[in-house]
Short mmCIF file of C-alpha atoms and ligand atoms in Angstrom, two decimals:
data_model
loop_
_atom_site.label_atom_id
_atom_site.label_comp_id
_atom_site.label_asym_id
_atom_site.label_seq_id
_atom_site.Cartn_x
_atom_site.Cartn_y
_atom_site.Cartn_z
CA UNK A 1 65.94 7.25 -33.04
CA UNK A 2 62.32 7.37 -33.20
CA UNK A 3 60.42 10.85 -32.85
CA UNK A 4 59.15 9.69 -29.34
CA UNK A 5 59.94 11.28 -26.07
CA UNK A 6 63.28 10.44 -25.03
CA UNK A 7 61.79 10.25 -21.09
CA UNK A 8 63.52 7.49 -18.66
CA UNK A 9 60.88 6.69 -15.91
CA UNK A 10 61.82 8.48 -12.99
CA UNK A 11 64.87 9.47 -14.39
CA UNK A 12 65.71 13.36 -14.87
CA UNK A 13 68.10 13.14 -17.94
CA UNK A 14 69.54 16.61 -17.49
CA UNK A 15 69.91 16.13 -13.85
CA UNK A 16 71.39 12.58 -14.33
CA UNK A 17 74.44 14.17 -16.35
CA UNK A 18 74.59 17.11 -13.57
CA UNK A 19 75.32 14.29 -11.01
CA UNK A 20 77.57 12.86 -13.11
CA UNK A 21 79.79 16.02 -13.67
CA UNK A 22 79.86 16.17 -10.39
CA UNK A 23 81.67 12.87 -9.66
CA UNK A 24 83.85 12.87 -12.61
CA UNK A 25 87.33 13.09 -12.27
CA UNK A 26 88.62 16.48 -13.84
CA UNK A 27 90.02 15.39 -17.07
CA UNK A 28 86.99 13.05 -18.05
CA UNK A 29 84.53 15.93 -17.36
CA UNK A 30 86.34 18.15 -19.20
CA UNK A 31 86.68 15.35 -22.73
CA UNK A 32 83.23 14.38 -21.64
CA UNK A 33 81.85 17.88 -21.97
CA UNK A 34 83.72 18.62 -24.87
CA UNK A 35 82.50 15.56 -26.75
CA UNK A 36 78.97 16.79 -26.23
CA UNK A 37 77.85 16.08 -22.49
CA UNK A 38 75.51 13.21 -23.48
CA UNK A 39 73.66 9.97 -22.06
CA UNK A 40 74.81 8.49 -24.86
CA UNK A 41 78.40 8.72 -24.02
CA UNK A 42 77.83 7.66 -20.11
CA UNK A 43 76.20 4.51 -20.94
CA UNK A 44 79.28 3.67 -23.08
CA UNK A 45 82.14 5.05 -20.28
CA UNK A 46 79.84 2.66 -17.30
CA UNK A 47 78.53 -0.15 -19.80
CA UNK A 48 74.84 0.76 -17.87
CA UNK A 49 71.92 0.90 -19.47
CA UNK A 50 69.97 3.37 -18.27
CA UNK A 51 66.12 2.30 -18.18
CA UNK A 52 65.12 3.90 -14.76
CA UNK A 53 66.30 5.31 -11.69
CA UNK A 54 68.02 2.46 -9.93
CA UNK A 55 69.84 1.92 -13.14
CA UNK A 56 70.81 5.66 -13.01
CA UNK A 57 72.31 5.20 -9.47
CA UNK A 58 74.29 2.47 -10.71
CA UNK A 59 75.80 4.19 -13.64
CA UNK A 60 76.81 6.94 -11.01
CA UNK A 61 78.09 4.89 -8.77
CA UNK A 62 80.57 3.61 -11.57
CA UNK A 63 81.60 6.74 -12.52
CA UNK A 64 82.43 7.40 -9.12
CA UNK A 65 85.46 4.42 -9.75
CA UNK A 66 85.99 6.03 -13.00
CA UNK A 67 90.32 5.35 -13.23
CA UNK A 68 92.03 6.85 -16.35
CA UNK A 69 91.73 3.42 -18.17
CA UNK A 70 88.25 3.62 -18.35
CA UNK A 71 87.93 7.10 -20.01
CA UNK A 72 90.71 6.46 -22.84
CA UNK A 73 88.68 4.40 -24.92
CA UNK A 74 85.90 6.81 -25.67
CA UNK A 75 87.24 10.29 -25.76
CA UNK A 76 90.44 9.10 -27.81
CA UNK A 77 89.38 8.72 -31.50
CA UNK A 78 91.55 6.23 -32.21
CA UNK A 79 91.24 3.72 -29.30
CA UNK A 80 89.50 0.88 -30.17
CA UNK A 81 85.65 0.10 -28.86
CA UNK A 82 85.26 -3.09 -26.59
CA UNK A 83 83.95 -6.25 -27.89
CA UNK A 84 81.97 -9.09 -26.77
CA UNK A 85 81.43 -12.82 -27.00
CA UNK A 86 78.54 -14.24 -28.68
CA UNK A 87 76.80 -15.46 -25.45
CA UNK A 88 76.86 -11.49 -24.75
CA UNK A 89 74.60 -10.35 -27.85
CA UNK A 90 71.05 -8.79 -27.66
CA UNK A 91 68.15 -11.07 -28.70
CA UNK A 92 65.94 -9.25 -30.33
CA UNK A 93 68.16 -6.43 -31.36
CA UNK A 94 66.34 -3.50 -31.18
CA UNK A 95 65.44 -1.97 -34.77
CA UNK A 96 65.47 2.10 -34.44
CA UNK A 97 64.37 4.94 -37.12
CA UNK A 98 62.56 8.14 -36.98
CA UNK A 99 59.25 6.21 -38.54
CA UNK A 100 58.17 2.17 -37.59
CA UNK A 101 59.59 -0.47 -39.25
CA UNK A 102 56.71 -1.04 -42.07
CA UNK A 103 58.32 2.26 -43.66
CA UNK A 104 61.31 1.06 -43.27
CA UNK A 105 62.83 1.64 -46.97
CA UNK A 106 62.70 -1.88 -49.04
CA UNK A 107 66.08 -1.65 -51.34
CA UNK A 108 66.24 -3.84 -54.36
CA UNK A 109 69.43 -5.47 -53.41
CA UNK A 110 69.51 -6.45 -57.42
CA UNK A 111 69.31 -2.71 -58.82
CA UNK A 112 71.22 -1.24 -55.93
CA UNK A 113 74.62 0.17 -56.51
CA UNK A 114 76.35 1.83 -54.20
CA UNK A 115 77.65 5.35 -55.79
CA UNK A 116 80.71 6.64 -54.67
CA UNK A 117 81.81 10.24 -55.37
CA UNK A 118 84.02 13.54 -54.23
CA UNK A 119 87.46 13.37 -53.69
CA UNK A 120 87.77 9.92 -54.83
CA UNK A 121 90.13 8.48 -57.97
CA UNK A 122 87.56 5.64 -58.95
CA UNK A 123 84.21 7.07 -59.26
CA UNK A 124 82.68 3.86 -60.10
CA UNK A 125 79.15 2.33 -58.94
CA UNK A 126 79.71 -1.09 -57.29
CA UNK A 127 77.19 -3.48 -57.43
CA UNK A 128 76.20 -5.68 -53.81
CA UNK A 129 78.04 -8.88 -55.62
CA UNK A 130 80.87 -7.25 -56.20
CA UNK A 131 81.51 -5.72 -52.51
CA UNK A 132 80.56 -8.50 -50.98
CA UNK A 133 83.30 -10.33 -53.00
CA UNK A 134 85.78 -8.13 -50.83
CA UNK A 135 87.11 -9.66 -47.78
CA UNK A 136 85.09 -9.45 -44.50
CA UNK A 137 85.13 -9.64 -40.90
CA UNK A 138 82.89 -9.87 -38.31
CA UNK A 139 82.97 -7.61 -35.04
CA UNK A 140 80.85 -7.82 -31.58
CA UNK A 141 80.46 -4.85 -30.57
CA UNK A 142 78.12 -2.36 -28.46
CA UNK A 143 75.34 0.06 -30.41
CA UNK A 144 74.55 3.19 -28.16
CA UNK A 145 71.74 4.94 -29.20
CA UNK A 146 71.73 8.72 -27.75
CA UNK A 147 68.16 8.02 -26.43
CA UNK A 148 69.74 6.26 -23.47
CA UNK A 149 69.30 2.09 -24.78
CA UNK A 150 71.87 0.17 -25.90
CA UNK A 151 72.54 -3.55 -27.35
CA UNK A 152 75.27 -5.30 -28.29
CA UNK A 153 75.28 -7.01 -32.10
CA UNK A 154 77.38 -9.11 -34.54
CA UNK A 155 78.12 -7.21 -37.65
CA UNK A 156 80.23 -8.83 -40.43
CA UNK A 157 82.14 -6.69 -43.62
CA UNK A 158 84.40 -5.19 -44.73
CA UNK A 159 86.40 -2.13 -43.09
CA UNK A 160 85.61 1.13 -44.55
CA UNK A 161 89.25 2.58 -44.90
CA UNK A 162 90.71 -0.63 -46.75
CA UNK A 163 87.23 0.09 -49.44
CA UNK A 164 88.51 4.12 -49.56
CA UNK A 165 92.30 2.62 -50.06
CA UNK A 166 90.43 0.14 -52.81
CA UNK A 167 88.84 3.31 -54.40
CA UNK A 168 91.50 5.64 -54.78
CA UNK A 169 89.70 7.98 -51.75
CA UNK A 170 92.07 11.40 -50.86
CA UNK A 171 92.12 10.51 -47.27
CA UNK A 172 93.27 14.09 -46.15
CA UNK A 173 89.70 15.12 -47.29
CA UNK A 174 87.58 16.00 -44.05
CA UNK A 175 84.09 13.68 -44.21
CA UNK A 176 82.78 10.84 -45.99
CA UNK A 177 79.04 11.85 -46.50
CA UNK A 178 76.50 8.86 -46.73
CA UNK A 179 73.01 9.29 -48.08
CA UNK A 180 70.58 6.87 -46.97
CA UNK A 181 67.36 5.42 -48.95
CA UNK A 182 64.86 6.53 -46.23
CA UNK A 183 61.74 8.18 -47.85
CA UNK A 184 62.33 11.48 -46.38
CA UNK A 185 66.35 11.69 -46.34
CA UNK A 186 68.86 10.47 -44.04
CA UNK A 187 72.39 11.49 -44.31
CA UNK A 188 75.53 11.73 -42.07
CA UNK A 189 78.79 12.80 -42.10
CA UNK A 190 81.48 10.69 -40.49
CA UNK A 191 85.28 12.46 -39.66
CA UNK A 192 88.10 11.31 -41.77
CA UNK A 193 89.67 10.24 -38.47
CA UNK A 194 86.49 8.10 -37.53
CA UNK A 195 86.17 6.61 -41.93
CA UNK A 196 89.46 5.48 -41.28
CA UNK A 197 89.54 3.82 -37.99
CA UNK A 198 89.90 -0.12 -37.71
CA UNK A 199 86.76 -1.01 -36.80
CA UNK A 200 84.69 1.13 -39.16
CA UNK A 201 82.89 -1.34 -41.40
CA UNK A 202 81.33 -1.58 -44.34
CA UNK A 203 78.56 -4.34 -43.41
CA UNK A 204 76.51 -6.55 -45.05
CA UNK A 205 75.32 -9.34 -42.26
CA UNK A 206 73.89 -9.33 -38.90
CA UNK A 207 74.78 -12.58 -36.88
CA UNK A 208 74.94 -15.08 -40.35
CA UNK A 209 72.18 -13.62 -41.88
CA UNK A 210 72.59 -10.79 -44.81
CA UNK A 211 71.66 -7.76 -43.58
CA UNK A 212 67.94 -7.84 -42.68
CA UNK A 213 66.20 -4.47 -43.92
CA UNK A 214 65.44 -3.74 -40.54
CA UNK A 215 68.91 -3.22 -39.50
CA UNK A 216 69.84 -1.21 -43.34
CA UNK A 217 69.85 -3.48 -46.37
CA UNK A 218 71.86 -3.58 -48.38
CA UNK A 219 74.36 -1.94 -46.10
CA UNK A 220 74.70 -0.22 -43.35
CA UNK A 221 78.19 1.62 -42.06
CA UNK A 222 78.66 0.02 -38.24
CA UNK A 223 80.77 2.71 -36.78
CA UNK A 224 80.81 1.44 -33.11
CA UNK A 225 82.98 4.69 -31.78
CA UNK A 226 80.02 6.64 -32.37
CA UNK A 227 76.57 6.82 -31.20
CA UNK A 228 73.85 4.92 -32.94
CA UNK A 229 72.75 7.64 -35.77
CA UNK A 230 75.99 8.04 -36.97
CA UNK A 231 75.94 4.40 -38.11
CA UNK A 232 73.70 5.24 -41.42
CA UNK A 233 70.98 1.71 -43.03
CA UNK A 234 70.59 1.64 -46.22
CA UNK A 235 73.47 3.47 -47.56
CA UNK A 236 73.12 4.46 -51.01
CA UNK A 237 76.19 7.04 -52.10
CA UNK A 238 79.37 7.74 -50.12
CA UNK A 239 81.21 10.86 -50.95
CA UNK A 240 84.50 11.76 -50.16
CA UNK A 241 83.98 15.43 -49.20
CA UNK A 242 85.88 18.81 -48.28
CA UNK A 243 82.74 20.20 -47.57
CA UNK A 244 80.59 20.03 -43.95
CA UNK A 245 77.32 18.84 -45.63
CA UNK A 246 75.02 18.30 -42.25
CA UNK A 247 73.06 15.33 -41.44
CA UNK A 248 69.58 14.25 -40.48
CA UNK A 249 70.36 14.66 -36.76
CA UNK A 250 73.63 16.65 -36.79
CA UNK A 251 70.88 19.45 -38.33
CA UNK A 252 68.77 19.09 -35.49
CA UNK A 253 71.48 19.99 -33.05
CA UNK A 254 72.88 16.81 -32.27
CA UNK A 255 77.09 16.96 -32.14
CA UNK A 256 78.42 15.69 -35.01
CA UNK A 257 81.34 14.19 -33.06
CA UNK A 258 79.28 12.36 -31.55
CA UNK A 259 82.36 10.06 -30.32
CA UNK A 260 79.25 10.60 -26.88
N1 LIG B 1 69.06 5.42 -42.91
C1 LIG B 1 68.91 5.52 -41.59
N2 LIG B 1 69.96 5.16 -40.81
C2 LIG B 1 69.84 5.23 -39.45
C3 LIG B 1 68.68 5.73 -38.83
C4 LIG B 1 67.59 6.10 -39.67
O1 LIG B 1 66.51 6.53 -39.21
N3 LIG B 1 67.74 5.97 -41.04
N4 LIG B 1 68.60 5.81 -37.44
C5 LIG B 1 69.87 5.82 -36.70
C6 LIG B 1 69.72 5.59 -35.27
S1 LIG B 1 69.26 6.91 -34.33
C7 LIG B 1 70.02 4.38 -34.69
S2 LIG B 1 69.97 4.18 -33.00
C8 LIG B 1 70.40 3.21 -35.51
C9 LIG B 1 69.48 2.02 -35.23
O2 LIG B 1 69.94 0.88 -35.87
P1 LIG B 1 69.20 -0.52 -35.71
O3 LIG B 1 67.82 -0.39 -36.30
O4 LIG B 1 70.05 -1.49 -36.43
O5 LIG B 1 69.13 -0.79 -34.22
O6 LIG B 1 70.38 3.49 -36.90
C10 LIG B 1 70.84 4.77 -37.26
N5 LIG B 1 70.92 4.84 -38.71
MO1 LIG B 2 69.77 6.34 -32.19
#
């Protein structure tokens, strides 16, 4: 997310998640404000964007339906996240940092290694030829960015908890812990549960082209049961970690759930 104002035109984003407590069935609001109370996580439960008020009004009026089918998927860790046809993805996919995209870092996919270490039995650096050697899918899927947008992209790699099987990772370790390239740091730490769930990806392309550097070259983790900055460009080092070692936006008081 960009350091920008995170206003909606005539939308009140406090009072917008009031209004939806409101109309919520009882176990939803109670997941819903345990997982954080966000936008974030309404715009996934409704599939509305939110971009101003009549948009809002819709996205209550769907959680006024809301059914218990509708809130498994979010609020359950393990459930999977919806995906799409092709016909159904965003053109232009939105690119999204704290700073524009001419600072966006430029990674030397030659040099770059990815570093993986903690808790893991193969501490070895693996080159982009080599992981891209391992097999890969591809996966439509929804991005929701807590500032209240989201898009729907094709990612294509490989999934994150058959690379920590690969690696010899101790998966009864809490976090893996990515660091990012970005100038001034950019980290997150993503729940065992979440590292290991199906659709957690290790990804290289967007649509059929490799990764562009807007959307993280070399690689990005797509983690699309989790809002938008837990899904960390440019990934440099994993680590397989014990420890709670904060992120760029879990430090600034976002949840680090974050399921939204
Ligand atoms: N390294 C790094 N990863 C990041 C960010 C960032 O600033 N730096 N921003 C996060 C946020 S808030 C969002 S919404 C998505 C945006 O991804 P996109 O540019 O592919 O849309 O990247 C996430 N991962
Ligand atoms: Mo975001």
């Amino acid at each position: 997310m960009a350091k920008r104002s995170f206003l909606i035109p005539g939308v009140d984003k406090r009072l917008l998640i009031k209004d939806s407590l409101k109309v919520m069935p009882d176990v939803t609001r109670r997941r819903f404000i345990a997982g954080g109370a966000s936008l974030g996580a309404l715009t996934l439960l409704t599939g509305c964007d939110v971009v101003d008020s009549s948009s809002a009004d819709a996205l209550l009026a769907r959680i006024s339906k809301f059914n218990d089918a509708v809130q498994d998927f979010i609020f359950n860790p393990d459930a999977l996240a919806p995906t799409f046809a092709e016909s159904a993805i965003t053109k232009p996919f939105p690119f999204n940092a704290y700073y524009d995209l001419d600072d966006a870092p430029e990674v030397d996919g030659k040099a770059w290694k990815l570093e993986v270490r903690g808790l893991v039995d193969n501490k070895k650096s693996w080159t982009l030829d080599e992981l891209t050697k391992l097999p890969q899918f591809t996966q439509i899927t929804r991005h929701i960015c807590v500032e209240g947008w989201s898009a729907i992209g094709s990612w294509t790699g490989t999934p994150l908890r058959d690379f920590l099987k690969l690696v010899g990772a101790d998966t009864r370790a809490k976090y893996v812990w990515f660091q990012c390239a970005d100038k001034d740091g950019y980290n997150s730490p993503l729940d065992m549960r979440t590292a290991l769930h199906p659709q957690t990806q290790m990804t290289f392309k967007f649509g059929n082209d490799i990764l562009p550097r807007a959307y993280g070259f070399p690689m990005k983790i797509r983690v699309p049961t989790k809002l938008g900055f837990k899904n960390p460009k440019y990934v440099m080092s994993m680590e397989v970690t014990n420890d709670y070692k904060g992120g760029y936006w879990e430090d600034q008081g976002y949840n680090s759930f974050s399921g939204s």
